[in-house]
Short mmCIF file of C-alpha atoms and ligand atoms in Angstrom, two decimals:
data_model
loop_
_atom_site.label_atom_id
_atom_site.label_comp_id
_atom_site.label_asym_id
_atom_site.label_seq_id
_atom_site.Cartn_x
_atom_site.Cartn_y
_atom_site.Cartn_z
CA UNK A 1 25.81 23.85 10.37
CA UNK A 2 22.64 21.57 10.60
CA UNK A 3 21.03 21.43 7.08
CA UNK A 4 17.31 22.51 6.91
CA UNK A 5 16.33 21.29 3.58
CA UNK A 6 12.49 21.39 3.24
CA UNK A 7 10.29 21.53 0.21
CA UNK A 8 9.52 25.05 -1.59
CA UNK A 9 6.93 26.92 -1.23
CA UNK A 10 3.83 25.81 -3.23
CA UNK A 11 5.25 22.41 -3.82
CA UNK A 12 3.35 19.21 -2.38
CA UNK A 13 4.92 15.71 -1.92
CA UNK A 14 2.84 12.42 -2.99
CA UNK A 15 3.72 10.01 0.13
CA UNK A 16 3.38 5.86 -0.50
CA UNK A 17 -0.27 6.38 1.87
CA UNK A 18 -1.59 8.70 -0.71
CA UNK A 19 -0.32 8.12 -3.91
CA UNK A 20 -2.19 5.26 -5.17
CA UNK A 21 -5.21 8.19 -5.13
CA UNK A 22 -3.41 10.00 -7.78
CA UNK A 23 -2.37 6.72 -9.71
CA UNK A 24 -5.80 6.15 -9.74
CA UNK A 25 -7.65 9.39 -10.99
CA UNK A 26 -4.43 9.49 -13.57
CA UNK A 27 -5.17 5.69 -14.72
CA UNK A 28 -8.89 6.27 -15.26
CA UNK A 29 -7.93 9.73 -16.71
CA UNK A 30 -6.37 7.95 -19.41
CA UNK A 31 -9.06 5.10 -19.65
CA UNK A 32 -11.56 7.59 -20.35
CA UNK A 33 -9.84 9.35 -22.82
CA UNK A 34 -9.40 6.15 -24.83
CA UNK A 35 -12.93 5.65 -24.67
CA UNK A 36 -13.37 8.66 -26.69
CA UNK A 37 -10.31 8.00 -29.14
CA UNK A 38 -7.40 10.71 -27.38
CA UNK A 39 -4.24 8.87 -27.24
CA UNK A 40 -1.23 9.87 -25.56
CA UNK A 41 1.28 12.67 -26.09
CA UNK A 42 3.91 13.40 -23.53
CA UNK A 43 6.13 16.85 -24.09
CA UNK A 44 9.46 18.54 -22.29
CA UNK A 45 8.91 20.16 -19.13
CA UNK A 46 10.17 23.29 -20.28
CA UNK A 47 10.38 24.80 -23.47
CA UNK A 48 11.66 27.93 -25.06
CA UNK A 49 10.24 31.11 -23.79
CA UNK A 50 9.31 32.58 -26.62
CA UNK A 51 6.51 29.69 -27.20
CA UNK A 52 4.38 30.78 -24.03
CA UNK A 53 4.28 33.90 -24.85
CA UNK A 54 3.22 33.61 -28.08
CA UNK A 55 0.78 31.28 -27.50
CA UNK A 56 -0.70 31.74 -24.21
CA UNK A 57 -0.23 36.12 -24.38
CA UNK A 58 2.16 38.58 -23.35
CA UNK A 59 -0.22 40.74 -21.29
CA UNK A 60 -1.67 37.48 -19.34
CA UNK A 61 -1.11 37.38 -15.60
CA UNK A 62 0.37 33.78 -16.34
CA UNK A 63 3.58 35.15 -18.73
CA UNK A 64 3.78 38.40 -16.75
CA UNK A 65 3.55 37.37 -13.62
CA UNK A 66 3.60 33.63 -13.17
CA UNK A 67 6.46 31.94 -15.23
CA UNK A 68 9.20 30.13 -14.01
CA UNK A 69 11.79 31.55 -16.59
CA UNK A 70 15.83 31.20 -16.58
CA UNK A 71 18.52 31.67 -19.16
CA UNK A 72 20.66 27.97 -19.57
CA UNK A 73 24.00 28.04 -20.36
CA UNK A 74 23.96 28.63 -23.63
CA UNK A 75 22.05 32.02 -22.72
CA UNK A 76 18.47 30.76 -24.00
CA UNK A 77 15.56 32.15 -22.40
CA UNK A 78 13.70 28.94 -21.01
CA UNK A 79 10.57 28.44 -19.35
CA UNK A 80 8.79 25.62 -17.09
CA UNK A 81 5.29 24.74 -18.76
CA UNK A 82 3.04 26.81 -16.76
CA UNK A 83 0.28 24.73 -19.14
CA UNK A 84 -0.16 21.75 -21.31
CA UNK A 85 -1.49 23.26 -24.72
CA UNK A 86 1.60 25.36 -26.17
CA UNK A 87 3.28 21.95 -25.86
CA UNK A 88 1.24 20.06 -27.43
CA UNK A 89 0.42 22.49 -30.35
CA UNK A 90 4.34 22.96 -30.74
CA UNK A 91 4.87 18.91 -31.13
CA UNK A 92 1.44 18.42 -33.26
CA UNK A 93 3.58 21.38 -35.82
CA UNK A 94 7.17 20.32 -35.09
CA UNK A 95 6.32 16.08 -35.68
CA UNK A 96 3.66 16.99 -38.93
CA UNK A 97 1.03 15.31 -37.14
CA UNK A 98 -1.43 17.77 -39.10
CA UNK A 99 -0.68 14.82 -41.82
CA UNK A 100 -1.91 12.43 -40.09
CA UNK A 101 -5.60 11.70 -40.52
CA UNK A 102 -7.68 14.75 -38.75
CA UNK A 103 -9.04 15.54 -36.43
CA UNK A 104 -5.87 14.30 -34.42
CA UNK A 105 -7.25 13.63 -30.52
CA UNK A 106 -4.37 14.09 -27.65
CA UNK A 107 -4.03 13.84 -24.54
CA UNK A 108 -1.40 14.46 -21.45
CA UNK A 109 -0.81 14.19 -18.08
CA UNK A 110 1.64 17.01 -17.19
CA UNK A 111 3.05 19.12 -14.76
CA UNK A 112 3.10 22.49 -14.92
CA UNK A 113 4.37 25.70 -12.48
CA UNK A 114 2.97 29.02 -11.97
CA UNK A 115 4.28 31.68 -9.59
CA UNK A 116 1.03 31.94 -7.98
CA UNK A 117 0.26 32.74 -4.42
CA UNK A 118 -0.19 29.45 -2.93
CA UNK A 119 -3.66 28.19 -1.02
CA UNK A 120 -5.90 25.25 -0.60
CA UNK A 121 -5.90 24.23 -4.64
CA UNK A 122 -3.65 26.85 -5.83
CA UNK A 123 0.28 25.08 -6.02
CA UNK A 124 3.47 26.90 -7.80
CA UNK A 125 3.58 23.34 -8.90
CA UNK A 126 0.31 21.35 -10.12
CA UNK A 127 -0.58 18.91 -12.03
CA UNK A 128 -2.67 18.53 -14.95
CA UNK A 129 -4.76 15.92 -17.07
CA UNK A 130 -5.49 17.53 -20.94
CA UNK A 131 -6.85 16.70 -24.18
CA UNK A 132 -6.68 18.67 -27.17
CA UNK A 133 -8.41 18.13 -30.34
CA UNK A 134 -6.54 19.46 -33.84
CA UNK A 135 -8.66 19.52 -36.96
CA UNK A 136 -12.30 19.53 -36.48
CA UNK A 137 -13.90 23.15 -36.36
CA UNK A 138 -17.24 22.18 -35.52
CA UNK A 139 -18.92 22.54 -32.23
CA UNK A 140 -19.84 18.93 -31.95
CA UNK A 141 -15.95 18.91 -31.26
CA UNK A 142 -16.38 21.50 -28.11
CA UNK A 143 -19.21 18.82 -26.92
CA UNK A 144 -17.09 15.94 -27.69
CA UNK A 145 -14.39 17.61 -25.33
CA UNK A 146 -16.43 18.73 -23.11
CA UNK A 147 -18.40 15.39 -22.34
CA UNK A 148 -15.40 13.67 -21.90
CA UNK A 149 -14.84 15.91 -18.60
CA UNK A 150 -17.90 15.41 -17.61
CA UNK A 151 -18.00 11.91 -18.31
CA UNK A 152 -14.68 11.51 -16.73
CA UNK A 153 -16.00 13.22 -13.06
CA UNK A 154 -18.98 11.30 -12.95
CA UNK A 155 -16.78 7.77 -13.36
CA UNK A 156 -14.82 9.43 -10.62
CA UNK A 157 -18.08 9.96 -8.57
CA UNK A 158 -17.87 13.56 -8.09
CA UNK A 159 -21.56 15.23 -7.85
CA UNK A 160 -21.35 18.25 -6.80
CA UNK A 161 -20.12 20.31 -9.61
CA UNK A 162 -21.16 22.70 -12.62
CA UNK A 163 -20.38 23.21 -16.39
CA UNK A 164 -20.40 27.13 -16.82
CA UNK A 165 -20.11 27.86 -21.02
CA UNK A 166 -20.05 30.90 -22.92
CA UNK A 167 -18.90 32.27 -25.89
CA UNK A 168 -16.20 34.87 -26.67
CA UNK A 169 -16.23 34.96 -30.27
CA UNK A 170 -13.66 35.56 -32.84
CA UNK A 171 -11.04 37.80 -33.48
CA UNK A 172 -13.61 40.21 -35.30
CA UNK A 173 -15.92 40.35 -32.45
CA UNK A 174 -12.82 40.80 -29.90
CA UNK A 175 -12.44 44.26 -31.84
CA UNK A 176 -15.48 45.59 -31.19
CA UNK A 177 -15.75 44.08 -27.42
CA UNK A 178 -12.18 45.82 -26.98
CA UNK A 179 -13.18 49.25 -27.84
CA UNK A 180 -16.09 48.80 -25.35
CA UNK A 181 -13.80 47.62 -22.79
CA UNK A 182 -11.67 50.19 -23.56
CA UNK A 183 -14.30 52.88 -23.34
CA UNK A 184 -15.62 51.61 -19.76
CA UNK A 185 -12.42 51.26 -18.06
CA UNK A 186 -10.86 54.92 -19.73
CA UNK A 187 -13.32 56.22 -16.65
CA UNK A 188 -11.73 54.28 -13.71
CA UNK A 189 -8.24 54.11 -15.68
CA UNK A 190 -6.95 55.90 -12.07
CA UNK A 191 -8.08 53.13 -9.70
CA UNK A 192 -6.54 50.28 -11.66
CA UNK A 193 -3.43 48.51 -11.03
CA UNK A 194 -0.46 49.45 -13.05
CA UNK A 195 -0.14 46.20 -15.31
CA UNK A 196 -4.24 46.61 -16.16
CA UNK A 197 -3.29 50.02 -16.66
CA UNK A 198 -0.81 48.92 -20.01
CA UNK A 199 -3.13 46.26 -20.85
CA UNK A 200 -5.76 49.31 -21.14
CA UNK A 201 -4.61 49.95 -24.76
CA UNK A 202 -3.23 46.24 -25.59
CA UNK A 203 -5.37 43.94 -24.24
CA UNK A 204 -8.10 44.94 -22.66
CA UNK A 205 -9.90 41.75 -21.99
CA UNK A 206 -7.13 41.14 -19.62
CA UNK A 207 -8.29 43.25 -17.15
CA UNK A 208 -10.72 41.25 -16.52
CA UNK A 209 -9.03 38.26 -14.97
CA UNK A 210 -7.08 40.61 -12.63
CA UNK A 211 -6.58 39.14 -9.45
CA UNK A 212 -6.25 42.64 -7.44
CA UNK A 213 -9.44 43.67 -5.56
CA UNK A 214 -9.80 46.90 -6.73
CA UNK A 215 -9.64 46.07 -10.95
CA UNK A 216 -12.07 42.33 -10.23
CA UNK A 217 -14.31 44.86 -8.08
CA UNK A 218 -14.07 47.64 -11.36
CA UNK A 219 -14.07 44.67 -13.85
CA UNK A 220 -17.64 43.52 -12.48
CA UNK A 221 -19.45 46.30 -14.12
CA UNK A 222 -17.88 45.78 -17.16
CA UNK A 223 -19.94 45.25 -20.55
CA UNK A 224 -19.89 40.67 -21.69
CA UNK A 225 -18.53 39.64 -24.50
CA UNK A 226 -21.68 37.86 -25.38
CA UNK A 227 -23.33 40.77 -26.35
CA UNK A 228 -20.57 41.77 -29.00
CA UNK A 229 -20.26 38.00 -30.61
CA UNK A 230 -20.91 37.74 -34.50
CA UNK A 231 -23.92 35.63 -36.14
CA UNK A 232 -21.29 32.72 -37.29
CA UNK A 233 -19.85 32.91 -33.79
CA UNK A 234 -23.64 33.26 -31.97
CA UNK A 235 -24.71 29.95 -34.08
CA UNK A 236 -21.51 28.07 -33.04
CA UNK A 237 -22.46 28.85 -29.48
CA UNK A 238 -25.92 27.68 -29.90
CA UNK A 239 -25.16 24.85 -31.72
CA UNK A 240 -22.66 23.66 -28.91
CA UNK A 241 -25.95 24.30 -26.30
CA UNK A 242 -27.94 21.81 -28.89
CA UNK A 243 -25.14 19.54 -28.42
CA UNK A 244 -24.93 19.49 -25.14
CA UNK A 245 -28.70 19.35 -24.40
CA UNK A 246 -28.97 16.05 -26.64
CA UNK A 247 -25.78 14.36 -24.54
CA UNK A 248 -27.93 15.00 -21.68
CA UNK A 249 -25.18 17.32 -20.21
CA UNK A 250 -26.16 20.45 -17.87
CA UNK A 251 -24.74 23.91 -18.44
CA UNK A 252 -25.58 27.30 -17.77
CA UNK A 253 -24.15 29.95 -19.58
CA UNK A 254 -22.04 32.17 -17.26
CA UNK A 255 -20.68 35.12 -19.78
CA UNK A 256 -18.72 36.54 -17.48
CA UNK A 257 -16.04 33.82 -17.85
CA UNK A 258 -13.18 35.01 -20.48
CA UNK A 259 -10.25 32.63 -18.83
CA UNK A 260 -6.84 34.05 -18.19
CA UNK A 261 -5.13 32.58 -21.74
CA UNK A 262 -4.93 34.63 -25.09
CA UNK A 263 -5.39 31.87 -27.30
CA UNK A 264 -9.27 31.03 -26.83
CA UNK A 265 -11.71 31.75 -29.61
CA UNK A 266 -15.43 31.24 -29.59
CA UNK A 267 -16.12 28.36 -27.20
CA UNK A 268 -14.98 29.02 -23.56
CA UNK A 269 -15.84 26.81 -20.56
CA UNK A 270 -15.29 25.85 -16.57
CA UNK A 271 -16.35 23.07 -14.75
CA UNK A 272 -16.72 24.48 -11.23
CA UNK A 273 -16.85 22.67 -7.89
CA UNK A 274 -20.25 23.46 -5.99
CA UNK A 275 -19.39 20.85 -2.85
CA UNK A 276 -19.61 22.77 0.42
CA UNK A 277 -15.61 22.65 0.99
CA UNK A 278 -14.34 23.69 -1.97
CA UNK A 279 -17.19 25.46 -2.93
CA UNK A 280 -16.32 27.69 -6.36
CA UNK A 281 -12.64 25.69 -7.26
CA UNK A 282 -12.40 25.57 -11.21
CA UNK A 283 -11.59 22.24 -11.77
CA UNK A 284 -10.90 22.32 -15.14
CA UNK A 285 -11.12 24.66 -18.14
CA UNK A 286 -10.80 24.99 -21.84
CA UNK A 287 -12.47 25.84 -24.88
CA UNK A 288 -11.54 26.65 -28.79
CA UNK A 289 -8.89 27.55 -29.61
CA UNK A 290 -8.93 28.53 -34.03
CA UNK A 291 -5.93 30.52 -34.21
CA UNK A 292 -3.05 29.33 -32.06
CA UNK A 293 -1.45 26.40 -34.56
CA UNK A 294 -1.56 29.65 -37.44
CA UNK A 295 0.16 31.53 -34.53
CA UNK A 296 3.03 29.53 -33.98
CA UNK A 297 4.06 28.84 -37.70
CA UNK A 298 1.38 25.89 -39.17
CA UNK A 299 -1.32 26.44 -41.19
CA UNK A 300 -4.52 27.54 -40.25
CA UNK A 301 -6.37 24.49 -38.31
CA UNK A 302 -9.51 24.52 -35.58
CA UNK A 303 -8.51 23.38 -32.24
CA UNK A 304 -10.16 22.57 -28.76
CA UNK A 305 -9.46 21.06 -25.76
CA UNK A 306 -9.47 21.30 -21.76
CA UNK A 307 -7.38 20.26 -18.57
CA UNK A 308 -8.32 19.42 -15.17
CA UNK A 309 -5.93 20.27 -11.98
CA UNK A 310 -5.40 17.27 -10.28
CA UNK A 311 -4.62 18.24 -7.29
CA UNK A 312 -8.03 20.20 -7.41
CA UNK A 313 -9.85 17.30 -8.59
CA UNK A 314 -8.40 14.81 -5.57
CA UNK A 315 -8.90 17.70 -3.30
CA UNK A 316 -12.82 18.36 -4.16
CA UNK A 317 -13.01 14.08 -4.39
CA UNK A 318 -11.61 13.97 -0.79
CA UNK A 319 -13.64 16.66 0.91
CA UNK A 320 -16.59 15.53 -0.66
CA UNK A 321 -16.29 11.98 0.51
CA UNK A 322 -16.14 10.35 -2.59
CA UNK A 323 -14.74 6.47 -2.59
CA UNK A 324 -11.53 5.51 -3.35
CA UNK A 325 -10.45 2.04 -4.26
CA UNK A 326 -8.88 0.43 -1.30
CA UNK A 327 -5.12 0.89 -1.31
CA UNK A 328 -2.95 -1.81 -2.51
CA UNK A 329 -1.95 -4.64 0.01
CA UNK A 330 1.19 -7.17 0.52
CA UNK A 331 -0.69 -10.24 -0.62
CA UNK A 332 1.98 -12.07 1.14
CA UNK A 333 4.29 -11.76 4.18
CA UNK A 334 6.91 -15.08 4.75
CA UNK A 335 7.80 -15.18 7.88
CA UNK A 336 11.20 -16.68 8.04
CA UNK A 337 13.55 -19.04 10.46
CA UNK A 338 17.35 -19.50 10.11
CA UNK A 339 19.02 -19.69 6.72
CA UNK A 340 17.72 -22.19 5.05
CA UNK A 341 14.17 -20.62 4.95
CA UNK A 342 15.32 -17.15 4.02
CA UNK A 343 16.79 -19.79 0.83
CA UNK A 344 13.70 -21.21 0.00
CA UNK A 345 11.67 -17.41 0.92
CA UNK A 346 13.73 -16.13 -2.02
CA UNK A 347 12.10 -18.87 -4.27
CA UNK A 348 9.15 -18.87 -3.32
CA UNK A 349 8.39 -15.00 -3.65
CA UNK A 350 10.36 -14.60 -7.09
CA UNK A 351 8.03 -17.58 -8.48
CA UNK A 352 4.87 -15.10 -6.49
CA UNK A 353 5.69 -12.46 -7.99
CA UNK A 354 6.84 -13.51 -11.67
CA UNK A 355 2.34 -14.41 -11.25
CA UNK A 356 2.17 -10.57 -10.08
CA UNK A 357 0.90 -10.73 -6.21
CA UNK A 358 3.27 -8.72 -3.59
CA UNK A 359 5.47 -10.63 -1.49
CA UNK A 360 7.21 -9.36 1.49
CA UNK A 361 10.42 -10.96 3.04
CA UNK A 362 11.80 -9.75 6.36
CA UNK A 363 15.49 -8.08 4.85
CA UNK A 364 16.36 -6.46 8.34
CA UNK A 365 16.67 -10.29 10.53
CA UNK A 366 13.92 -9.76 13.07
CA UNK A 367 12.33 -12.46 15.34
CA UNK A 368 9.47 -14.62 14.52
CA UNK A 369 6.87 -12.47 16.15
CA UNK A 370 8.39 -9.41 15.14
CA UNK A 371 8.24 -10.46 11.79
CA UNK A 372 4.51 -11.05 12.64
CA UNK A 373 4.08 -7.90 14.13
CA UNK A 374 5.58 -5.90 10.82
CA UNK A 375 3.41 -7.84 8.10
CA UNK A 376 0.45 -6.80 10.45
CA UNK A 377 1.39 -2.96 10.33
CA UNK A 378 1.78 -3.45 6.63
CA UNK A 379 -1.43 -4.98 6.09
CA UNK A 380 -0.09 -8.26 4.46
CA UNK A 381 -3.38 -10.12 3.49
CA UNK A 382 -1.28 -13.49 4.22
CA UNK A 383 1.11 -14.76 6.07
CA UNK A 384 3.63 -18.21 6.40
CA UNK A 385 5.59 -18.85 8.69
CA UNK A 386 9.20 -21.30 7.48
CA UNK A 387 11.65 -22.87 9.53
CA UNK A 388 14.06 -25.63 9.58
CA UNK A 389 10.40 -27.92 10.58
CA UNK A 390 8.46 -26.54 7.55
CA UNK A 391 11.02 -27.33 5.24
CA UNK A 392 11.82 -31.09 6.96
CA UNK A 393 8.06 -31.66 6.25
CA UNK A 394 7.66 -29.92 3.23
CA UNK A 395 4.37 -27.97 4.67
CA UNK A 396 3.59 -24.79 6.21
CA UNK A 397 0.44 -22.81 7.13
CA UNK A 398 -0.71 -20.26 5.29
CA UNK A 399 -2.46 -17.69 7.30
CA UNK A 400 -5.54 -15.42 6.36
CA UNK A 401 -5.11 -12.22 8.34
CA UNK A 402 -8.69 -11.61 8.24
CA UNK A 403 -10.13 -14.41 9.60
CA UNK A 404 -7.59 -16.10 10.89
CA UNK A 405 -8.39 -19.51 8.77
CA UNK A 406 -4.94 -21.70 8.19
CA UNK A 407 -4.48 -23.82 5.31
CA UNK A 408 -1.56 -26.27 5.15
CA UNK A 409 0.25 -25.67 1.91
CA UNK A 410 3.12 -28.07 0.21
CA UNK A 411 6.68 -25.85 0.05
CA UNK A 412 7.77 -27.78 -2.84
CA UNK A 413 4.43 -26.29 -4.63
CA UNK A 414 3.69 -23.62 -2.46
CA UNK A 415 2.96 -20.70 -5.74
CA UNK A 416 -0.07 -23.34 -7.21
CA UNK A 417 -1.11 -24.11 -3.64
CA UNK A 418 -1.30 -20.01 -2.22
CA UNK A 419 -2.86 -19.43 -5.85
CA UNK A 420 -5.48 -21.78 -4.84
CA UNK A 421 -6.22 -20.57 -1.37
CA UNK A 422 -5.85 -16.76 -2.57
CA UNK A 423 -8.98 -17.56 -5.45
CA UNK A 424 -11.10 -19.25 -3.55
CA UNK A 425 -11.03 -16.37 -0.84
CA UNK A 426 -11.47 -13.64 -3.60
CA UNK A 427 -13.80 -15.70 -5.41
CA UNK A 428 -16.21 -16.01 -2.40
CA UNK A 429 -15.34 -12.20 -0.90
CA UNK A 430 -16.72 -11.91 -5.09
CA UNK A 431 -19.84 -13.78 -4.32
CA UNK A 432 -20.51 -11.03 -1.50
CA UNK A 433 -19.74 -8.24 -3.38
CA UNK A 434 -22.12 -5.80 -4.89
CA UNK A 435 -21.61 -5.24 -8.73
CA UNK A 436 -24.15 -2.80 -9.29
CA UNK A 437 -21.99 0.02 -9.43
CA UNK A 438 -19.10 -1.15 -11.87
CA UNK A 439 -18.84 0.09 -15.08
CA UNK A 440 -17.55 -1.72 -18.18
CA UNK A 441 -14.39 0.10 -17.67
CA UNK A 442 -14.03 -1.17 -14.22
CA UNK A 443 -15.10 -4.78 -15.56
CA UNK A 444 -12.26 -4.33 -18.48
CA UNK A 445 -9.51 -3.36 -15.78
CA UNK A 446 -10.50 -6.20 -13.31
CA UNK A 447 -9.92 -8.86 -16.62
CA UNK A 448 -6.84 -7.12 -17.47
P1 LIG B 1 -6.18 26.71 -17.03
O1 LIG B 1 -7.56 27.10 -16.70
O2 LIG B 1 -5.12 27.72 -16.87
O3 LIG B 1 -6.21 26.15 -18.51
O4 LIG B 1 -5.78 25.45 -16.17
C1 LIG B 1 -6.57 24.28 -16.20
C2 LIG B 1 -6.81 23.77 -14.79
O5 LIG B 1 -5.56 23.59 -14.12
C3 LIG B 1 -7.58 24.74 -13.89
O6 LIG B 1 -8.95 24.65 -14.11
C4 LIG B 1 -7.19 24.24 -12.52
O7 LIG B 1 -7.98 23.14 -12.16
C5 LIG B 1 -5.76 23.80 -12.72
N1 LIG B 1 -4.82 24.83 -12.23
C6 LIG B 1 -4.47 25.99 -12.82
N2 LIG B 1 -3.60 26.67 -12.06
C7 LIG B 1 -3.40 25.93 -10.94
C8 LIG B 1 -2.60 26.09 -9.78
N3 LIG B 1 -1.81 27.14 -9.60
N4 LIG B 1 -2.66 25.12 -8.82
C9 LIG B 1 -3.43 24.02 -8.99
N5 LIG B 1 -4.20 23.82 -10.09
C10 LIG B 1 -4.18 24.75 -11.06
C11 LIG B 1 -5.13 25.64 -19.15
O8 LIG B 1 -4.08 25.36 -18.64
C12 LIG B 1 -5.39 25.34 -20.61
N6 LIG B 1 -4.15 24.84 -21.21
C13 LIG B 1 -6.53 24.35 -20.77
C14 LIG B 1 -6.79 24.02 -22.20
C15 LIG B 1 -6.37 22.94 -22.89
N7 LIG B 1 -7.46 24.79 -23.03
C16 LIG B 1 -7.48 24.22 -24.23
N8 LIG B 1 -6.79 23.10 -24.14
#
């Protein structure tokens, strides 16, 4: 029987044409985050399940409904990150990095899997860049985080998108805001689906990031947490709004958001794409987080932090028609005769390469011009052609690709000589170049 293998549901492959995209929003992710001191962290892709649903909430649509969850054979219930955070919180406890010197700033690049219905942005398996921040209760921390998004999209080049904060207080103010959740669903307690319906009494709050029609449609009229928050809580919030205001950073407070994870206290945020395609995509979300590294077993430390879907983020870049760097090219293509120039190919492009430019050899034994042909398709920036006359002569032509120029280079020094010829067409494609947009970061990678 013919085997028809294909890719599940909600997955996505990264082809070779598209991948240097994610390479580079994942590279300057990381760049970024270093400018603002997060380092690092990389966790297991699946953990016990027991940690998720502490952490992110029993009566969330994500552990109820979304989890990729399997005994192993030793009968333990496991689960595939459906997030970044419970990981991280779990290694901050599990490697004592509350001793190191607070606040401690992290960051990953993950991926994670939810059972979700899959559409344009919404995969069973994403991606995700986060930071979290252990130790440092004030709000200046929420800004800290929260500029780092923002001045992470704006490196990227993405305009079109909105920061939507609000507040959702702590534990003491969720007790009040429950009972008048609790109150003003009781009345349409009939319409509602049957997990809202045992959320009713545990977690009422839940209801609210139903995805059904009829509970979001019920959940509209519902009272906002912002009007049950505390005085500490209510000064937090407006402190963070200070914050924000003097980093020059645009908000507006949208109280309706209450994001689909347990663990949030006070500070809760979205930045939200506005561009015309993917009009109302959350790109990313976070906010504080005060009682999760209490809840699973350390002592009782502030947290924040956020993470951005990449997949979301590359898809609102690409329908927005933001720039990417140009794709990376074969600097190189030898074009080879007979034996004894494959011989002196392989020396030449292991000495090319040991200085870091990409070399391409013809492996398959094609003809001259379809050797020619294939470092054309490939986009090879250069090419030289070697035979049994090149190597008698100890000279070859080296061939720009874009112009067409040809500059006779020595064999028997060929790596100083294509060095030469490679600079002095960068340095005067440099002299036509316009600078005005590069940051220092992109000045720091080009000197790397
Ligand atoms: P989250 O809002 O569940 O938060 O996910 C963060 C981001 O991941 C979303 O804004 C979205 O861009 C992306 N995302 C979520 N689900 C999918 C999906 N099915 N397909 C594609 N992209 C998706 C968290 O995960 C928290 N751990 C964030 C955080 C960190 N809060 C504090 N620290």
């Amino acid at each position: 029987m013919a085997v028809n293998i294909k890719a599940i549901k909600g997955t996505k492959d990264t082809l070779p044409s598209e991948s240097y995209k994610s390479q580079y929003i994942e590279q300057a992710a990381l760049d970024i985050a270093k400018t603002y001191g997060f380092h690092e962290m990389r966790t297991p892709v699946f953990e016990y399940t027991e940690l998720f649903d502490r952490s992110v909430g029993e009566t969330t649509d994500v552990v109820q409904k979304e989890m990729y969850t399997f005994n192993d054979k030793g009968d333990r219930s496991i689960t595939l990150r459906p997030e970044g955070t419970a990981g991280a919180v779990r290694a901050f406890l599990e490697h004592g990095l509350f001793n190191e010197p607070l606040p401690q700033k992290v960051c990953y690049l993950t991926s994670c899997y939810r059972y979700e219905k899959p559409q344009a942005g919404r995969l069973r398996e994403f991606h995700q860049f986060g930071i979290e921040c252990f130790g440092a209760a004030s709000p200046l921390a929420d800004a800290e985080v929260i500029a780092l998004a923002n001045s992470y999209f704006v490196y990227l080049g993405l305009e079109n998108f909105v920061l939507e904060i609000n507040s959702i207080g702590c534990p003491e103010c969720r007790k009040k805001y429950s009972e008048a959740l609790k109150a003003y669903f009781a009345d349409r307690q009939g319409d509602l689906c049957e997990t809202c319906l045992s959320r009713l009494e545990r977690n009422p709050m839940r209801i609210l990031d139903c995805k059904s029609p009829v509970c979001s449609e019920i959940a509209e009229g519902a009272p906002v947490v912002l009007d049950f928050i505390c005085d500490d809580c209510r000064e937090h919030f407006e402190s963070l709004k200070k914050y924000l205001d003097a980093s020059g950073i645009e908000y507006t407070v949208n109280p309706q958001i209450v994001r689909g994870l347990d663990y949030y206290t006070r500070t809760v945020f979205e930045f939200v794409s506005k561009d015309e395609k993917t009009n109302g995509l959350v790109l990313c979300g976070g906010g504080r987080y005060d009682g999760l590294v209490e809840e699973l077993g350390g002592a009782a430390l502030p947290a924040c932090g956020l993470a951005i879907g990449l997949e979301r983020l590359l898809l609102a870049m690409e329908e927005s028609g933001v720039a990417f760097p140009e794709p990376p090219q074969c600097n190189l293509s030898i074009v080879t005769a007979g034996e004894n120039a494959v011989l002196k190919a392989l020396e030449i492009s292991a000495d090319l390469r040991a200085e870091g430019y990409s070399v391409n050899i013809d492996t398959v034994g094609r003809s001259i011009k379809a050797q020619m042909k294939y470092a054309n398709k490939i986009n090879s920036q250069y090419t030289v052609v070697i035979g049994d006359n090149e190597i008698e002569s100890d000279s070859a032509k080296l061939k720009s690709m874009d112009d067409g120029t040809e500059t006779e280079v020595k064999l028997s020094s060929f790596c100083e000589g294509f060095e030469r010829a490679f600079m002095d067409k960068a340095v005067a494609d440099f002299g036509n170049a316009d600078f005005s947009s590069l940051t220092q970061i992109d000045i720091n990678n080009l000197l790397k």
